[in-house]
């Protein structure tokens, strides 16, 4: 199928692709596959990373390097949440310790390679290194690129950061505005999915021609316009510089985290590296920032723990208008 070929071109480590309808289905199915492949029960996720609303992923955690997950939604049984171990993002030592102690029980680590769902968090080099030690313990690495795929580069964060995951999950841009998502990876793992293997997964609307056509058209445009990514980087850098200038002029504490077209202003002194750091942001100030912009015609994402996104529809003058609105609001 043509769209699968595009995915393979974007992610050269991918041999086989399975289409589904949403990011939630992609991560849920990738985790079932990891458990089926490894015959292990536990998964690891990171605090502040969001992977959709499958039961085992709606899990919060308390403090400590390793916490047994407790549900963060009604309707998720504790017995099930306990199979999700929640660690701190950007804590390589915490991850190494858990791999050493529990590695043989863990099927997979799922992670946002650049976090958008806690506001933007950028992975440190040592954290990425620790993630890539997972295969030594037979643990699969799942890069959840539902948000970053085709956004940070044509090959997403995997290309940008040189990642080597076993599986990747994709959604959002993949369907060009229609419901399409996918999980994909090495043949040996993907061949475990039915009908080739024993891990069941199917869906009436999976790979439906309408969504595939929209996705294909979108990826063709992205592939033909490779300059888009440099454009978004320039525009993002301009926005980042401007935000820092305006907030410094007003003497407000701030940290701007950005990768390409994903950007967050945290209202706290930096650095903001972990989810704990992100939670130090002054959410009252964020509310005033948000409404001040909205009153002047700029719709920033309504939570401080959500990335703002630039698109190629945005022009330099949109960035200038945003900065001008912020200056007035402040
Ligand atoms: C990184 C990530 N994974 C998974 C999902 C879930 O995708 P969906 O909303 O399509 O179910 C999201 C949604 O925002 C996401 O950002």
CSV table of C-alpha atoms and ligand atoms in Angstrom, one decimal:
chain,number,residue,atom,x,y,z
A,1,UNK,CA,0.0,0.0,0.0
A,2,UNK,CA,1.3,3.4,-1.0
A,3,UNK,CA,0.9,5.1,2.4
A,4,UNK,CA,2.9,2.3,4.1
A,5,UNK,CA,5.7,2.9,1.6
A,6,UNK,CA,5.8,6.5,2.7
A,7,UNK,CA,6.0,5.5,6.3
A,8,UNK,CA,8.9,3.1,5.4
A,9,UNK,CA,10.6,5.9,3.6
A,10,UNK,CA,10.3,8.2,6.6
A,11,UNK,CA,11.3,5.5,9.1
A,12,UNK,CA,13.9,3.3,7.3
A,13,UNK,CA,14.1,0.8,10.2
A,14,UNK,CA,10.4,-0.1,9.6
A,15,UNK,CA,9.7,-3.3,7.7
A,16,UNK,CA,6.0,-3.7,8.3
A,17,UNK,CA,3.2,-1.2,9.1
A,18,UNK,CA,-0.3,-1.8,10.6
A,19,UNK,CA,-2.9,0.9,10.1
A,20,UNK,CA,-5.4,1.8,12.8
A,21,UNK,CA,-7.7,4.8,13.3
A,22,UNK,CA,-6.3,6.8,16.2
A,23,UNK,CA,-3.2,7.4,18.3
A,24,UNK,CA,-4.9,5.6,21.2
A,25,UNK,CA,-5.3,2.4,19.1
A,26,UNK,CA,-1.8,2.6,17.8
A,27,UNK,CA,-0.1,2.7,21.3
A,28,UNK,CA,-2.6,0.2,22.8
A,29,UNK,CA,-1.9,-2.2,20.0
A,30,UNK,CA,1.9,-1.7,20.1
A,31,UNK,CA,1.9,-2.5,23.8
A,32,UNK,CA,-0.1,-5.7,23.3
A,33,UNK,CA,2.3,-6.6,20.6
A,34,UNK,CA,5.3,-6.0,22.8
A,35,UNK,CA,3.8,-8.1,25.6
A,36,UNK,CA,2.9,-10.9,23.0
A,37,UNK,CA,6.4,-10.8,21.6
A,38,UNK,CA,8.3,-10.7,24.9
A,39,UNK,CA,5.8,-12.8,27.0
A,40,UNK,CA,6.3,-10.2,29.8
A,41,UNK,CA,3.6,-8.3,31.7
A,42,UNK,CA,5.0,-4.9,32.7
A,43,UNK,CA,5.4,-1.7,30.7
A,44,UNK,CA,7.2,1.5,31.5
A,45,UNK,CA,5.9,5.0,30.8
A,46,UNK,CA,7.1,8.4,31.9
A,47,UNK,CA,5.4,10.9,34.1
A,48,UNK,CA,3.8,13.7,32.1
A,49,UNK,CA,3.9,11.7,28.8
A,50,UNK,CA,0.5,11.1,27.2
A,51,UNK,CA,-0.1,8.1,24.9
A,52,UNK,CA,-3.9,8.2,24.5
A,53,UNK,CA,-6.7,6.7,26.7
A,54,UNK,CA,-6.1,3.0,26.7
A,55,UNK,CA,-6.6,1.7,30.3
A,56,UNK,CA,-3.0,0.8,31.0
A,57,UNK,CA,-1.8,4.2,29.9
A,58,UNK,CA,-4.2,6.3,32.0
A,59,UNK,CA,-1.9,5.8,35.0
A,60,UNK,CA,-0.4,8.4,37.4
A,61,UNK,CA,2.3,7.9,39.8
A,62,UNK,CA,3.5,9.2,43.2
A,63,UNK,CA,7.0,10.1,44.1
A,64,UNK,CA,10.1,7.9,43.9
A,65,UNK,CA,12.2,6.4,41.2
A,66,UNK,CA,9.8,3.6,40.7
A,67,UNK,CA,6.2,3.7,41.5
A,68,UNK,CA,3.6,1.1,40.8
A,69,UNK,CA,1.0,2.9,38.7
A,70,UNK,CA,-2.3,4.0,40.1
A,71,UNK,CA,-5.2,4.8,37.8
A,72,UNK,CA,-5.7,8.5,36.8
A,73,UNK,CA,-9.2,7.8,35.5
A,74,UNK,CA,-12.3,6.2,37.0
A,75,UNK,CA,-13.0,2.9,35.5
A,76,UNK,CA,-9.4,1.7,35.3
A,77,UNK,CA,-8.9,-1.2,37.8
A,78,UNK,CA,-5.9,-0.9,40.1
A,79,UNK,CA,-4.9,-4.5,39.3
A,80,UNK,CA,-4.4,-3.4,35.7
A,81,UNK,CA,-2.8,-0.1,36.4
A,82,UNK,CA,-0.2,-1.9,38.5
A,83,UNK,CA,1.3,-3.4,35.4
A,84,UNK,CA,2.4,0.1,34.3
A,85,UNK,CA,5.6,1.3,36.0
A,86,UNK,CA,5.8,5.1,35.9
A,87,UNK,CA,9.2,6.8,35.9
A,88,UNK,CA,10.5,10.3,35.8
A,89,UNK,CA,11.2,11.6,32.2
A,90,UNK,CA,14.8,12.7,31.8
A,91,UNK,CA,16.0,10.7,34.8
A,92,UNK,CA,18.5,8.3,33.2
A,93,UNK,CA,19.7,6.9,36.5
A,94,UNK,CA,16.1,6.1,37.6
A,95,UNK,CA,15.6,4.2,34.4
A,96,UNK,CA,18.9,2.3,34.6
A,97,UNK,CA,18.0,1.2,38.1
A,98,UNK,CA,14.6,-0.1,37.1
A,99,UNK,CA,16.1,-1.9,34.1
A,100,UNK,CA,18.6,-3.6,36.3
A,101,UNK,CA,16.1,-4.5,39.0
A,102,UNK,CA,13.0,-5.4,36.9
A,103,UNK,CA,14.3,-5.6,33.3
A,104,UNK,CA,13.3,-9.2,32.8
A,105,UNK,CA,9.7,-8.5,33.6
A,106,UNK,CA,9.3,-5.5,31.3
A,107,UNK,CA,7.9,-5.9,27.8
A,108,UNK,CA,8.4,-2.3,26.6
A,109,UNK,CA,9.2,1.3,27.4
A,110,UNK,CA,6.9,3.7,25.7
A,111,UNK,CA,8.0,7.4,25.5
A,112,UNK,CA,7.4,10.7,23.8
A,113,UNK,CA,10.8,11.4,22.1
A,114,UNK,CA,10.1,15.1,22.5
A,115,UNK,CA,7.4,15.6,25.0
A,116,UNK,CA,4.4,17.8,24.0
A,117,UNK,CA,1.9,16.7,26.5
A,118,UNK,CA,3.6,18.2,29.6
A,119,UNK,CA,4.4,21.3,27.6
A,120,UNK,CA,7.6,20.8,25.6
A,121,UNK,CA,10.3,18.8,27.4
A,122,UNK,CA,13.5,18.1,25.5
A,123,UNK,CA,15.2,14.7,26.1
A,124,UNK,CA,18.7,14.9,27.4
A,125,UNK,CA,21.5,13.0,25.7
A,126,UNK,CA,22.1,10.7,28.7
A,127,UNK,CA,18.3,9.9,28.9
A,128,UNK,CA,18.3,8.9,25.3
A,129,UNK,CA,21.3,6.8,25.9
A,130,UNK,CA,19.7,5.1,28.9
A,131,UNK,CA,16.6,4.4,26.8
A,132,UNK,CA,18.7,2.7,24.1
A,133,UNK,CA,20.2,0.3,26.8
A,134,UNK,CA,16.7,-1.3,27.0
A,135,UNK,CA,17.5,-4.0,24.3
A,136,UNK,CA,20.3,-5.3,26.6
A,137,UNK,CA,17.4,-6.4,28.9
A,138,UNK,CA,15.2,-7.7,26.1
A,139,UNK,CA,12.9,-4.7,26.5
A,140,UNK,CA,11.3,-3.2,23.4
A,141,UNK,CA,11.6,0.5,22.8
A,142,UNK,CA,8.4,2.2,21.5
A,143,UNK,CA,8.8,5.7,20.2
A,144,UNK,CA,5.4,7.4,20.4
A,145,UNK,CA,5.6,9.8,17.5
A,146,UNK,CA,1.9,10.4,17.3
A,147,UNK,CA,2.6,14.1,17.8
A,148,UNK,CA,6.2,14.4,16.6
A,149,UNK,CA,6.0,12.2,13.5
A,150,UNK,CA,6.2,14.2,10.2
A,151,UNK,CA,6.4,17.4,12.4
A,152,UNK,CA,9.9,17.6,13.7
A,153,UNK,CA,11.3,16.2,10.4
A,154,UNK,CA,9.8,13.9,7.7
A,155,UNK,CA,11.1,11.0,9.8
A,156,UNK,CA,10.0,12.7,13.0
A,157,UNK,CA,12.1,12.7,16.2
A,158,UNK,CA,13.5,9.4,15.2
A,159,UNK,CA,15.3,11.1,12.3
A,160,UNK,CA,16.0,14.4,14.2
A,161,UNK,CA,17.5,12.7,17.2
A,162,UNK,CA,18.9,9.5,15.6
A,163,UNK,CA,16.7,7.2,17.6
A,164,UNK,CA,16.7,3.4,17.2
A,165,UNK,CA,13.3,2.2,18.5
A,166,UNK,CA,11.9,-1.3,17.9
A,167,UNK,CA,8.4,0.2,17.2
A,168,UNK,CA,7.0,3.6,16.3
A,169,UNK,CA,3.5,4.8,16.7
A,170,UNK,CA,2.1,7.4,14.4
A,171,UNK,CA,-1.2,9.4,14.1
A,172,UNK,CA,-2.4,13.0,13.6
A,173,UNK,CA,-0.4,14.2,10.5
A,174,UNK,CA,-0.4,10.7,9.2
A,175,UNK,CA,-4.1,11.0,8.3
A,176,UNK,CA,-3.9,14.5,7.0
A,177,UNK,CA,-6.9,15.5,9.1
A,178,UNK,CA,-8.8,12.2,8.7
A,179,UNK,CA,-8.7,9.4,11.3
A,180,UNK,CA,-5.6,7.3,10.5
A,181,UNK,CA,-2.8,6.1,12.7
A,182,UNK,CA,-0.3,3.3,12.6
A,183,UNK,CA,2.2,1.2,14.5
A,184,UNK,CA,5.2,-0.1,12.7
A,185,UNK,CA,8.6,-1.7,13.2
A,186,UNK,CA,11.0,-4.5,12.6
A,187,UNK,CA,9.7,-7.5,10.7
A,188,UNK,CA,10.5,-10.0,13.5
A,189,UNK,CA,8.3,-8.1,16.0
A,190,UNK,CA,5.5,-7.0,13.6
A,191,UNK,CA,5.2,-10.6,12.2
A,192,UNK,CA,3.6,-11.5,15.6
A,193,UNK,CA,0.5,-9.5,14.7
A,194,UNK,CA,-2.4,-11.6,13.3
A,195,UNK,CA,-2.9,-13.1,10.8
A,196,UNK,CA,0.9,-13.8,10.6
A,197,UNK,CA,1.2,-14.2,14.3
A,198,UNK,CA,-0.7,-14.8,17.5
A,199,UNK,CA,-1.3,-11.2,18.7
A,200,UNK,CA,-4.8,-10.3,17.7
A,201,UNK,CA,-5.7,-6.8,16.4
A,202,UNK,CA,-8.2,-5.8,13.7
A,203,UNK,CA,-10.6,-3.0,12.9
A,204,UNK,CA,-13.5,-2.3,10.5
A,205,UNK,CA,-12.2,1.1,9.5
A,206,UNK,CA,-8.5,0.4,9.7
A,207,UNK,CA,-6.8,1.4,6.4
A,208,UNK,CA,-10.0,2.8,5.0
A,209,UNK,CA,-9.4,4.3,1.5
A,210,UNK,CA,-10.6,7.8,2.4
A,211,UNK,CA,-8.2,8.2,5.3
A,212,UNK,CA,-5.4,6.6,3.4
A,213,UNK,CA,-5.9,9.0,0.5
A,214,UNK,CA,-5.9,12.0,2.8
A,215,UNK,CA,-2.7,10.8,4.6
A,216,UNK,CA,-1.0,10.0,1.3
A,217,UNK,CA,-1.8,13.4,-0.2
A,218,UNK,CA,-0.4,15.1,3.0
A,219,UNK,CA,2.8,13.1,3.1
A,220,UNK,CA,3.3,13.7,-0.6
A,221,UNK,CA,3.1,17.5,0.0
A,222,UNK,CA,5.5,17.2,2.9
A,223,UNK,CA,8.0,15.1,1.0
A,224,UNK,CA,7.9,17.5,-2.0
A,225,UNK,CA,8.5,20.5,0.2
A,226,UNK,CA,11.4,19.4,2.3
A,227,UNK,CA,12.1,23.2,2.9
A,228,UNK,CA,9.1,23.2,5.3
A,229,UNK,CA,11.1,21.9,8.2
A,230,UNK,CA,13.8,24.6,7.9
A,231,UNK,CA,11.0,27.2,7.5
A,232,UNK,CA,9.3,26.0,10.7
A,233,UNK,CA,12.7,26.0,12.5
A,234,UNK,CA,13.3,29.6,11.5
A,235,UNK,CA,9.8,30.7,12.4
A,236,UNK,CA,10.0,28.9,15.7
A,237,UNK,CA,13.3,30.5,16.5
A,238,UNK,CA,11.9,33.9,15.8
A,239,UNK,CA,8.9,33.3,18.1
A,240,UNK,CA,11.2,31.9,20.8
A,241,UNK,CA,13.5,34.9,20.6
A,242,UNK,CA,10.6,37.3,20.6
A,243,UNK,CA,8.8,35.7,23.6
A,244,UNK,CA,12.0,35.8,25.6
A,245,UNK,CA,12.6,39.4,24.7
A,246,UNK,CA,9.1,40.6,25.7
A,247,UNK,CA,9.0,38.6,28.9
A,248,UNK,CA,12.5,39.8,29.9
A,249,UNK,CA,11.4,43.4,29.2
A,250,UNK,CA,8.6,42.9,31.7
A,251,UNK,CA,10.9,41.1,34.2
A,252,UNK,CA,8.8,38.0,34.3
A,253,UNK,CA,10.4,34.7,35.2
A,254,UNK,CA,10.2,32.4,32.2
A,255,UNK,CA,11.7,29.4,30.4
A,256,UNK,CA,11.0,28.8,26.8
A,257,UNK,CA,11.3,25.1,25.6
A,258,UNK,CA,11.2,24.6,21.9
A,259,UNK,CA,12.1,21.9,19.3
A,260,UNK,CA,11.3,23.0,15.7
A,261,UNK,CA,7.6,23.9,15.5
A,262,UNK,CA,6.7,22.8,19.1
A,263,UNK,CA,7.1,25.5,21.8
A,264,UNK,CA,6.1,26.1,25.4
A,265,UNK,CA,6.6,29.1,27.7
A,266,UNK,CA,6.9,28.0,31.4
A,267,UNK,CA,6.5,30.8,33.9
A,268,UNK,CA,9.4,29.8,36.1
A,269,UNK,CA,13.2,30.1,36.1
A,270,UNK,CA,14.7,27.2,34.2
A,271,UNK,CA,15.9,24.9,33.3
A,272,UNK,CA,12.7,22.9,32.8
A,273,UNK,CA,13.8,19.4,32.1
A,274,UNK,CA,11.5,17.0,34.1
A,275,UNK,CA,7.8,17.0,34.6
A,276,UNK,CA,8.5,18.1,38.2
A,277,UNK,CA,10.3,21.2,36.8
A,278,UNK,CA,7.3,21.9,34.5
A,279,UNK,CA,4.9,21.8,37.4
A,280,UNK,CA,6.8,24.7,39.0
A,281,UNK,CA,5.2,27.0,36.3
A,282,UNK,CA,3.0,29.8,37.6
A,283,UNK,CA,-0.3,28.7,36.2
A,284,UNK,CA,-2.1,31.9,37.4
A,285,UNK,CA,0.3,33.9,35.3
A,286,UNK,CA,-0.3,31.5,32.4
A,287,UNK,CA,-4.0,32.1,32.6
A,288,UNK,CA,-3.4,35.9,32.3
A,289,UNK,CA,-1.0,35.2,29.4
A,290,UNK,CA,-3.6,33.0,27.7
A,291,UNK,CA,-6.5,35.4,28.1
A,292,UNK,CA,-4.4,38.5,27.3
A,293,UNK,CA,-3.5,36.9,24.0
A,294,UNK,CA,-7.1,35.6,23.3
A,295,UNK,CA,-8.5,39.1,23.9
A,296,UNK,CA,-6.2,40.3,21.2
A,297,UNK,CA,-7.1,37.6,18.7
A,298,UNK,CA,-4.3,35.1,19.4
A,299,UNK,CA,-5.5,31.6,20.4
A,300,UNK,CA,-2.6,30.0,22.4
A,301,UNK,CA,-3.3,26.4,23.6
A,302,UNK,CA,-5.4,26.7,26.8
A,303,UNK,CA,-3.2,24.7,29.1
A,304,UNK,CA,0.4,25.4,30.2
A,305,UNK,CA,1.0,21.7,29.9
A,306,UNK,CA,0.3,21.5,26.2
A,307,UNK,CA,2.7,22.5,23.4
A,308,UNK,CA,1.9,25.3,21.0
A,309,UNK,CA,2.4,24.4,17.3
A,310,UNK,CA,3.5,26.4,14.4
A,311,UNK,CA,2.3,25.3,11.0
A,312,UNK,CA,3.4,26.2,7.5
A,313,UNK,CA,0.2,28.3,7.2
A,314,UNK,CA,1.8,30.7,9.8
A,315,UNK,CA,3.8,33.5,8.4
A,316,UNK,CA,6.4,35.9,9.9
A,317,UNK,CA,3.6,38.5,10.3
A,318,UNK,CA,1.6,36.1,12.5
A,319,UNK,CA,4.6,35.7,14.8
A,320,UNK,CA,5.0,39.5,14.9
A,321,UNK,CA,1.3,39.9,15.7
A,322,UNK,CA,1.5,37.4,18.5
A,323,UNK,CA,4.5,39.2,20.0
A,324,UNK,CA,2.7,42.6,19.7
A,325,UNK,CA,-0.4,41.2,21.3
A,326,UNK,CA,1.7,39.8,24.2
A,327,UNK,CA,3.5,43.2,24.7
A,328,UNK,CA,0.1,44.9,24.9
A,329,UNK,CA,-1.4,42.2,27.2
A,330,UNK,CA,1.5,42.4,29.6
B,1,LIG,C1,2.1,11.4,21.9
B,1,LIG,C2,0.6,11.0,21.8
B,1,LIG,N1,0.3,9.7,21.7
B,1,LIG,C3,-1.0,9.3,21.6
B,1,LIG,C4,-2.0,10.2,21.5
B,1,LIG,C5,-3.4,9.7,21.3
B,1,LIG,O1,-3.8,10.0,20.0
B,1,LIG,P1,-5.4,10.0,19.7
B,1,LIG,O2,-5.9,11.3,20.4
B,1,LIG,O3,-5.5,10.1,18.2
B,1,LIG,O4,-6.1,8.8,20.3
B,1,LIG,C6,-1.7,11.6,21.5
B,1,LIG,C7,-2.8,12.6,21.4
B,1,LIG,O5,-2.6,13.7,21.6
B,1,LIG,C8,-0.4,12.0,21.7
B,1,LIG,O6,0.0,13.3,21.7
